[in-house]
Amino acid sequence: MGDEDTAHPMRRRDWILSSAALPASAAALQTAAPKNIVIASANGLQSCAKAMEIIEGGGDTLDAIVAGVNIVEEDPNDTSVGYGGLPNELGVVELDASVMHGPTNRAGAVSALRNIKCPSKVAKLVLEQTDHVMLTGQGALDWAKLMGFKEEDLLTERSRLAWVAWKQSLRDREGNNNWTDGLDAPSKPAQKAEARLKELFPQFDDETIAWAMHMARFPTTGTINCLALNAKGEMSGTTTTSGLAWKIPGRVGDSPIIGAGLYVDQEVGAAGSTGRGEENIRVAGAHTIVENMRHGMSPKDACLDCLKRIVRNFKGDMEKLNRFDINFYALRKDGVYAGAALWSGRQRRDGGFTSPKFAVNDGGASRLEDCVPLLERRK
Ligand code: ASP
């Protein structure tokens, strides 16, 4: 037997790959025909359309989705991704991104990257040009510059407004802060926080000031995740974000972590996440979902199972769970897909209620579909 193995070194491995490693359910998945489809978090309608255009034109799935999410990374009005993202506690925008390419089983990521508008492009170059998977912080920035990326200040005036609103809202236990009510601070006791901000940012209307005040109180999460499949059965995924607003400098969320914010195995499917990254990292969400699908779960059930793991990590403490949101997105190799959310929705600033959605494009115009919620949040 030893001789046989030496004479045919690949024989044993071939056997393992062709039969034993594939559970019956994954083998069954291989029979369904793939199709062109792109899904994304709800902020990805345009990204899905752009990616579909490239896929229909014969482009690679990774090129397609990175071009798609670049639209959101460059958009100053999306304050959760790329340029214009809400900054860390020092007012510096720090970006995380990851990419995975199914056909080559390769991954690339950057974390805590400053001053570069499109971190997904840098992550893609890490995949294409290096023997590494993730570059972080100053190293990632130096390498991006080596690759020809231009350094830019990513803090827009709108994001600076929200940062100042947050700074002004910080108080000690006695209710004092360094901005007002002190011995030397200008005495304007009657002046509301909104009016003080208006004085500093006269260019913004009341609605924008109210938005900034809201962001100060309820630091947002955002992010875009985008997953694609083409008719040849090739899959790719990307997740890109400015992360949690007002984070401690150097905090890295789930988005650049392969297996948490993103995972692709084109023999099975792809998954990604938006929302509170810390909870996703603790359940290795995207990898868990892909493995659930490998073992026969539908994309919807695979996502819901992952959300249940998060609930279990909090021992079902609804008060704590109520303090965050998290969504998962899954696309199986046969084109079946789902979005799922921990909560059925959240209260809007205007008192209304928003239900979680995700974007889909399977040809033609992109549309929003409902995420399946795990828990009902009271309206
Ligand atoms: N998941 C991202 C993070 O934790 C943020 C988000 O999606 O809202 O960095």
Short mmCIF file of C-alpha atoms and ligand atoms in Angstrom, two decimals:
data_model
loop_
_atom_site.label_atom_id
_atom_site.label_comp_id
_atom_site.label_asym_id
_atom_site.label_seq_id
_atom_site.Cartn_x
_atom_site.Cartn_y
_atom_site.Cartn_z
CA MET A 1 0.00 0.00 0.00
CA GLY A 2 2.89 2.33 0.90
CA ASP A 3 4.44 1.57 -2.50
CA GLU A 4 1.21 2.34 -4.26
CA ASP A 5 0.97 5.70 -2.52
CA THR A 6 4.57 6.55 -3.49
CA ALA A 7 3.98 5.58 -7.08
CA HIS A 8 0.78 7.63 -7.27
CA PRO A 9 1.17 10.43 -4.74
CA MET A 10 -2.16 12.06 -5.68
CA ARG A 11 -4.24 8.93 -5.53
CA ARG A 12 -5.22 9.07 -1.86
CA ARG A 13 -5.91 12.81 -2.01
CA ASP A 14 -8.02 12.48 -5.15
CA TRP A 15 -10.18 9.93 -3.42
CA ILE A 16 -10.65 12.15 -0.37
CA LEU A 17 -11.61 15.17 -2.48
CA SER A 18 -13.96 13.31 -4.75
CA SER A 19 -16.08 11.46 -2.23
CA ALA A 20 -15.47 11.47 1.51
CA ALA A 21 -15.12 15.22 1.97
CA LEU A 22 -18.48 16.02 0.40
CA PRO A 23 -21.53 15.38 2.55
CA ALA A 24 -24.56 14.10 0.65
CA SER A 25 -26.38 17.43 0.86
CA ALA A 26 -23.50 19.36 -0.73
CA ALA A 27 -23.28 16.78 -3.49
CA ALA A 28 -27.01 17.30 -4.13
CA LEU A 29 -26.40 21.05 -4.45
CA GLN A 30 -24.16 20.42 -7.41
CA THR A 31 -27.10 19.40 -9.59
CA ALA A 32 -28.94 22.77 -9.57
CA ALA A 33 -28.01 25.16 -12.38
CA PRO A 34 -26.41 28.47 -11.33
CA LYS A 35 -27.55 31.84 -12.71
CA ASN A 36 -26.40 35.44 -12.70
CA ILE A 37 -27.42 37.04 -9.41
CA VAL A 38 -26.08 39.72 -7.09
CA ILE A 39 -27.33 40.46 -3.58
CA ALA A 40 -26.25 43.16 -1.12
CA SER A 41 -27.20 44.98 2.05
CA ALA A 42 -30.01 47.53 1.59
CA ASN A 43 -27.61 50.37 0.67
CA GLY A 44 -26.45 48.32 -2.33
CA LEU A 45 -29.18 48.82 -4.96
CA GLN A 46 -26.86 50.69 -7.31
CA SER A 47 -23.96 48.39 -6.46
CA CYS A 48 -25.98 45.32 -7.46
CA ALA A 49 -26.99 46.95 -10.74
CA LYS A 50 -23.39 47.90 -11.54
CA ALA A 51 -22.12 44.42 -10.66
CA MET A 52 -24.82 42.76 -12.78
CA GLU A 53 -23.93 44.95 -15.76
CA ILE A 54 -20.30 43.76 -15.52
CA ILE A 55 -21.26 40.11 -15.00
CA GLU A 56 -23.64 40.20 -17.97
CA GLY A 57 -20.81 41.69 -20.02
CA GLY A 58 -18.68 38.65 -19.23
CA GLY A 59 -16.64 40.24 -16.40
CA ASP A 60 -15.29 38.38 -13.40
CA THR A 61 -17.57 38.25 -10.34
CA LEU A 62 -14.98 39.87 -8.05
CA ASP A 63 -14.25 42.72 -10.49
CA ALA A 64 -18.02 43.20 -10.73
CA ILE A 65 -18.85 43.49 -7.04
CA VAL A 66 -15.81 45.62 -6.19
CA ALA A 67 -16.83 48.06 -8.92
CA GLY A 68 -20.34 47.91 -7.43
CA VAL A 69 -19.36 48.73 -3.84
CA ASN A 70 -16.93 51.45 -4.99
CA ILE A 71 -20.02 53.54 -5.77
CA VAL A 72 -21.00 53.47 -2.08
CA GLU A 73 -17.40 53.87 -0.85
CA GLU A 74 -17.10 57.07 -2.90
CA ASP A 75 -20.51 58.42 -1.89
CA PRO A 76 -20.05 61.16 0.77
CA ASN A 77 -23.69 60.76 1.80
CA ASP A 78 -23.32 57.16 2.96
CA THR A 79 -21.85 57.76 6.40
CA SER A 80 -21.15 54.09 7.11
CA VAL A 81 -18.75 53.26 4.27
CA GLY A 82 -15.60 54.78 2.73
CA TYR A 83 -15.41 58.53 2.06
CA GLY A 84 -17.67 60.44 4.47
CA GLY A 85 -17.86 57.52 6.92
CA LEU A 86 -18.35 58.47 10.57
CA PRO A 87 -14.91 58.62 12.23
CA ASN A 88 -13.32 57.07 15.31
CA GLU A 89 -13.27 58.94 18.63
CA LEU A 90 -10.36 61.09 17.41
CA GLY A 91 -12.24 62.19 14.30
CA VAL A 92 -10.25 59.96 11.95
CA VAL A 93 -12.12 57.76 9.45
CA GLU A 94 -10.78 54.19 9.70
CA LEU A 95 -11.89 51.66 7.12
CA ASP A 96 -12.16 47.85 7.05
CA ALA A 97 -12.78 45.71 3.94
CA SER A 98 -12.49 42.14 2.69
CA VAL A 99 -12.89 40.29 -0.61
CA MET A 100 -13.07 36.61 -1.54
CA HIS A 101 -12.81 35.11 -5.01
CA GLY A 102 -14.46 31.71 -5.37
CA PRO A 103 -12.73 30.46 -8.54
CA THR A 104 -9.26 30.83 -6.98
CA ASN A 105 -10.30 30.29 -3.33
CA ARG A 106 -8.36 33.42 -2.43
CA ALA A 107 -8.99 36.18 0.07
CA GLY A 108 -7.72 39.70 0.73
CA ALA A 109 -8.46 42.22 3.47
CA VAL A 110 -7.43 45.51 5.03
CA SER A 111 -8.30 46.82 8.48
CA ALA A 112 -8.02 50.14 10.31
CA LEU A 113 -6.97 51.73 7.00
CA ARG A 114 -6.90 55.54 7.02
CA ASN A 115 -6.97 58.10 4.21
CA ILE A 116 -7.82 55.78 1.30
CA LYS A 117 -11.29 56.14 -0.20
CA CYS A 118 -11.91 52.62 -1.53
CA PRO A 119 -10.57 49.97 0.86
CA SER A 120 -12.22 47.15 -1.14
CA LYS A 121 -9.85 47.98 -4.03
CA VAL A 122 -6.87 47.71 -1.68
CA ALA A 123 -8.21 44.39 -0.30
CA LYS A 124 -8.57 43.08 -3.86
CA LEU A 125 -4.95 44.02 -4.59
CA VAL A 126 -3.81 42.25 -1.40
CA LEU A 127 -5.55 39.16 -2.84
CA GLU A 128 -4.06 39.61 -6.30
CA GLN A 129 -0.55 40.84 -5.55
CA THR A 130 0.62 39.42 -2.24
CA ASP A 131 1.16 36.19 -0.39
CA HIS A 132 -0.79 37.61 2.58
CA VAL A 133 -4.47 37.81 3.42
CA MET A 134 -4.73 40.91 5.61
CA LEU A 135 -2.80 44.16 5.98
CA THR A 136 -3.65 46.51 8.82
CA GLY A 137 -3.23 50.09 10.03
CA GLN A 138 -0.09 51.99 9.01
CA GLY A 139 1.23 48.96 7.11
CA ALA A 140 -1.92 48.81 5.01
CA LEU A 141 -1.69 52.54 4.29
CA ASP A 142 2.01 52.38 3.35
CA TRP A 143 1.32 49.44 1.05
CA ALA A 144 -1.69 51.14 -0.55
CA LYS A 145 0.54 54.15 -1.31
CA LEU A 146 3.14 51.81 -2.78
CA MET A 147 0.37 50.50 -5.04
CA GLY A 148 -0.40 54.03 -6.21
CA PHE A 149 -3.42 54.95 -4.07
CA LYS A 150 -3.72 58.63 -3.23
CA GLU A 151 -4.03 59.73 0.42
CA GLU A 152 -7.10 61.89 1.07
CA ASP A 153 -8.89 63.30 4.10
CA LEU A 154 -12.03 61.15 4.32
CA LEU A 155 -13.82 63.30 6.91
CA THR A 156 -16.57 65.30 5.23
CA GLU A 157 -18.13 68.36 6.87
CA ARG A 158 -21.30 66.32 7.52
CA SER A 159 -19.34 63.64 9.38
CA ARG A 160 -17.35 66.29 11.26
CA LEU A 161 -20.67 67.81 12.36
CA ALA A 162 -21.76 64.45 13.82
CA TRP A 163 -18.37 64.01 15.49
CA VAL A 164 -18.61 67.45 17.16
CA ALA A 165 -22.19 66.63 18.24
CA TRP A 166 -20.91 63.44 19.85
CA LYS A 167 -17.98 65.22 21.57
CA GLN A 168 -20.33 67.86 22.95
CA SER A 169 -22.69 65.20 24.28
CA LEU A 170 -20.05 63.52 26.50
CA ARG A 171 -20.53 64.25 30.21
CA ASP A 172 -19.07 63.12 33.50
CA ARG A 173 -21.12 61.62 36.32
CA GLU A 174 -22.06 65.07 37.58
CA GLY A 175 -23.33 66.00 34.14
CA ASN A 176 -20.44 68.37 33.36
CA ASN A 177 -18.47 68.48 30.14
CA ASN A 178 -15.70 70.58 28.61
CA TRP A 179 -17.94 72.54 26.29
CA THR A 180 -20.41 74.34 28.48
CA ASP A 181 -21.54 74.85 32.07
CA GLY A 182 -17.93 75.11 33.28
CA LEU A 183 -16.17 77.95 35.10
CA ASP A 184 -14.64 79.43 31.97
CA ALA A 185 -17.04 78.18 29.33
CA PRO A 186 -19.19 80.90 27.76
CA SER A 187 -22.33 81.06 29.81
CA LYS A 188 -25.19 80.14 27.57
CA PRO A 189 -27.22 77.93 29.87
CA ALA A 190 -30.40 78.35 27.94
CA GLN A 191 -28.80 77.51 24.63
CA LYS A 192 -29.77 74.08 23.39
CA ALA A 193 -27.21 71.72 21.90
CA GLU A 194 -28.87 72.13 18.47
CA ALA A 195 -28.37 75.90 18.58
CA ARG A 196 -24.72 75.52 19.58
CA LEU A 197 -24.14 73.22 16.62
CA LYS A 198 -25.98 75.59 14.30
CA GLU A 199 -23.59 78.34 15.38
CA LEU A 200 -20.59 76.18 14.41
CA PHE A 201 -22.12 74.75 11.23
CA PRO A 202 -24.35 77.47 9.73
CA GLN A 203 -24.29 75.71 6.35
CA PHE A 204 -26.47 72.83 7.59
CA ASP A 205 -30.28 72.80 7.89
CA ASP A 206 -32.23 71.73 10.98
CA GLU A 207 -32.79 68.24 9.59
CA THR A 208 -29.01 67.62 9.25
CA ILE A 209 -28.37 69.02 12.73
CA ALA A 210 -31.06 66.68 14.13
CA TRP A 211 -29.44 63.78 12.29
CA ALA A 212 -26.05 64.60 13.84
CA MET A 213 -27.58 64.77 17.33
CA HIS A 214 -29.17 61.38 16.73
CA MET A 215 -25.86 59.87 15.55
CA ALA A 216 -24.20 61.17 18.71
CA ARG A 217 -26.72 59.35 20.89
CA PHE A 218 -27.10 56.19 18.82
CA PRO A 219 -23.80 55.49 17.06
CA THR A 220 -24.74 53.84 13.83
CA THR A 221 -23.57 50.77 12.19
CA GLY A 222 -23.72 50.57 8.41
CA THR A 223 -21.45 48.77 5.92
CA ILE A 224 -22.07 47.22 2.53
CA ASN A 225 -21.85 43.50 1.88
CA CYS A 226 -22.21 42.29 -1.72
CA LEU A 227 -22.26 38.69 -3.00
CA ALA A 228 -22.38 37.48 -6.60
CA LEU A 229 -22.92 34.29 -8.57
CA ASN A 230 -22.67 33.93 -12.34
CA ALA A 231 -24.16 31.40 -14.74
CA LYS A 232 -20.85 29.51 -14.79
CA GLY A 233 -21.20 28.89 -11.06
CA GLU A 234 -18.43 31.33 -10.08
CA MET A 235 -18.94 33.27 -6.87
CA SER A 236 -17.29 36.21 -5.08
CA GLY A 237 -18.03 38.44 -2.11
CA THR A 238 -16.94 41.70 -0.51
CA THR A 239 -17.70 43.62 2.67
CA THR A 240 -16.56 47.21 3.21
CA THR A 241 -17.22 49.67 6.04
CA SER A 242 -16.10 52.60 8.15
CA GLY A 243 -17.12 50.46 11.12
CA LEU A 244 -18.67 51.58 14.34
CA ALA A 245 -18.92 55.35 14.76
CA TRP A 246 -16.79 56.83 17.60
CA LYS A 247 -14.85 53.58 18.01
CA ILE A 248 -11.55 53.40 19.87
CA PRO A 249 -8.79 53.98 17.26
CA GLY A 250 -7.56 50.62 16.02
CA ARG A 251 -10.85 48.83 16.67
CA VAL A 252 -11.42 46.29 13.92
CA GLY A 253 -14.91 44.97 13.28
CA ASP A 254 -16.11 41.83 11.54
CA SER A 255 -16.07 43.20 7.96
CA PRO A 256 -12.41 42.46 7.13
CA ILE A 257 -12.36 39.17 9.02
CA ILE A 258 -12.61 36.24 6.65
CA GLY A 259 -15.21 33.88 8.11
CA ALA A 260 -17.02 36.62 10.05
CA GLY A 261 -17.97 39.57 7.81
CA LEU A 262 -17.51 37.51 4.65
CA TYR A 263 -17.06 33.95 3.48
CA VAL A 264 -17.23 32.38 0.01
CA ASP A 265 -16.92 28.73 -0.98
CA GLN A 266 -18.27 28.40 -4.47
CA GLU A 267 -18.86 24.68 -3.99
CA VAL A 268 -21.56 25.72 -1.51
CA GLY A 269 -22.31 29.45 -1.40
CA ALA A 270 -21.41 32.81 0.09
CA ALA A 271 -22.43 34.83 3.13
CA GLY A 272 -21.82 38.24 4.67
CA SER A 273 -22.99 40.53 7.40
CA THR A 274 -23.75 44.09 8.45
CA GLY A 275 -24.43 45.32 11.96
CA ARG A 276 -22.64 44.95 15.27
CA GLY A 277 -19.39 43.29 14.30
CA GLU A 278 -18.34 42.19 17.77
CA GLU A 279 -21.30 39.79 17.95
CA ASN A 280 -20.63 38.45 14.47
CA ILE A 281 -16.97 37.75 15.24
CA ARG A 282 -18.02 35.70 18.28
CA VAL A 283 -20.08 33.35 16.09
CA ALA A 284 -17.80 33.43 13.00
CA GLY A 285 -21.04 34.28 11.21
CA ALA A 286 -20.33 34.07 7.49
CA HIS A 287 -18.39 30.82 7.81
CA THR A 288 -21.05 29.33 10.08
CA ILE A 289 -23.72 30.15 7.49
CA VAL A 290 -21.77 28.63 4.59
CA GLU A 291 -21.14 25.50 6.66
CA ASN A 292 -24.84 25.34 7.57
CA MET A 293 -25.67 25.43 3.85
CA ARG A 294 -23.04 22.78 3.16
CA HIS A 295 -24.87 20.53 5.57
CA GLY A 296 -28.19 21.05 3.85
CA MET A 297 -29.83 24.13 5.42
CA SER A 298 -31.54 26.64 3.15
CA PRO A 299 -29.90 30.11 3.05
CA LYS A 300 -32.73 31.42 5.24
CA ASP A 301 -32.39 28.71 7.90
CA ALA A 302 -28.60 28.95 7.77
CA CYS A 303 -28.82 32.69 8.61
CA LEU A 304 -31.47 32.22 11.31
CA ASP A 305 -29.40 29.49 12.97
CA CYS A 306 -26.47 31.91 13.11
CA LEU A 307 -28.65 34.62 14.67
CA LYS A 308 -29.80 32.10 17.30
CA ARG A 309 -26.14 31.56 18.23
CA ILE A 310 -25.90 35.29 18.95
CA VAL A 311 -29.02 35.12 21.14
CA ARG A 312 -27.45 32.17 22.97
CA ASN A 313 -24.25 34.14 23.57
CA PHE A 314 -26.38 36.63 25.54
CA LYS A 315 -28.28 33.82 27.27
CA GLY A 316 -31.42 35.29 25.72
CA ASP A 317 -31.07 38.61 27.63
CA MET A 318 -33.56 40.67 25.59
CA GLU A 319 -32.54 43.96 27.18
CA LYS A 320 -28.96 43.55 25.92
CA LEU A 321 -29.99 42.09 22.56
CA ASN A 322 -32.31 45.04 22.04
CA ARG A 323 -29.28 47.37 22.10
CA PHE A 324 -27.98 46.29 18.71
CA ASP A 325 -28.90 45.14 15.21
CA ILE A 326 -27.22 42.61 12.98
CA ASN A 327 -28.13 41.23 9.56
CA PHE A 328 -26.86 38.25 7.57
CA TYR A 329 -27.05 37.69 3.81
CA ALA A 330 -26.57 34.33 2.09
CA LEU A 331 -26.40 33.24 -1.55
CA ARG A 332 -26.26 29.55 -2.41
CA LYS A 333 -24.45 28.21 -5.47
CA ASP A 334 -27.77 27.42 -7.18
CA GLY A 335 -28.94 31.05 -6.86
CA VAL A 336 -31.25 30.60 -3.83
CA TYR A 337 -30.68 33.51 -1.43
CA ALA A 338 -31.90 35.11 1.80
CA GLY A 339 -31.42 38.05 4.13
CA ALA A 340 -32.11 37.68 7.84
CA ALA A 341 -32.09 40.14 10.72
CA LEU A 342 -31.90 39.78 14.48
CA TRP A 343 -34.81 42.21 14.90
CA SER A 344 -37.97 42.88 12.89
CA GLY A 345 -37.07 46.55 12.61
CA ARG A 346 -36.07 49.69 14.43
CA GLN A 347 -37.67 52.95 15.42
CA ARG A 348 -36.84 55.82 13.08
CA ARG A 349 -36.05 59.35 14.23
CA ASP A 350 -39.41 60.53 12.89
CA GLY A 351 -41.20 57.97 15.08
CA GLY A 352 -41.87 55.53 12.23
CA PHE A 353 -40.64 51.96 12.10
CA THR A 354 -38.19 50.57 9.49
CA SER A 355 -38.09 46.88 8.63
CA PRO A 356 -34.77 45.42 7.51
CA LYS A 357 -34.33 44.87 3.78
CA PHE A 358 -31.64 43.75 1.38
CA ALA A 359 -30.93 44.42 -2.29
CA VAL A 360 -31.25 41.87 -5.10
CA ASN A 361 -30.49 41.98 -8.82
CA ASP A 362 -31.10 38.96 -11.02
CA GLY A 363 -31.20 40.94 -14.28
CA GLY A 364 -32.86 44.29 -14.95
CA ALA A 365 -33.49 46.73 -12.10
CA SER A 366 -32.36 46.08 -8.54
CA ARG A 367 -35.07 45.65 -5.91
CA LEU A 368 -35.31 45.55 -2.14
CA GLU A 369 -36.62 42.42 -0.43
CA ASP A 370 -37.49 41.84 3.24
CA CYS A 371 -35.03 40.25 5.61
CA VAL A 372 -36.53 37.44 7.68
CA PRO A 373 -36.45 38.57 11.32
CA LEU A 374 -35.59 36.30 14.23
CA LEU A 375 -37.10 38.51 16.98
CA GLU A 376 -40.05 40.92 17.06
CA ARG A 377 -39.17 44.39 18.26
CA ARG A 378 -42.11 46.22 19.79
CA LYS A 379 -43.27 49.22 17.72
N1 ASP B 1 -20.18 45.35 10.91
C1 ASP B 1 -19.56 46.62 10.96
C2 ASP B 1 -18.59 46.67 12.09
O1 ASP B 1 -18.88 46.18 13.16
C3 ASP B 1 -20.48 47.77 11.15
C4 ASP B 1 -21.80 47.65 10.51
O2 ASP B 1 -22.05 46.81 9.69
O3 ASP B 1 -22.67 48.43 10.80
O4 ASP B 1 -17.56 47.27 11.92
#
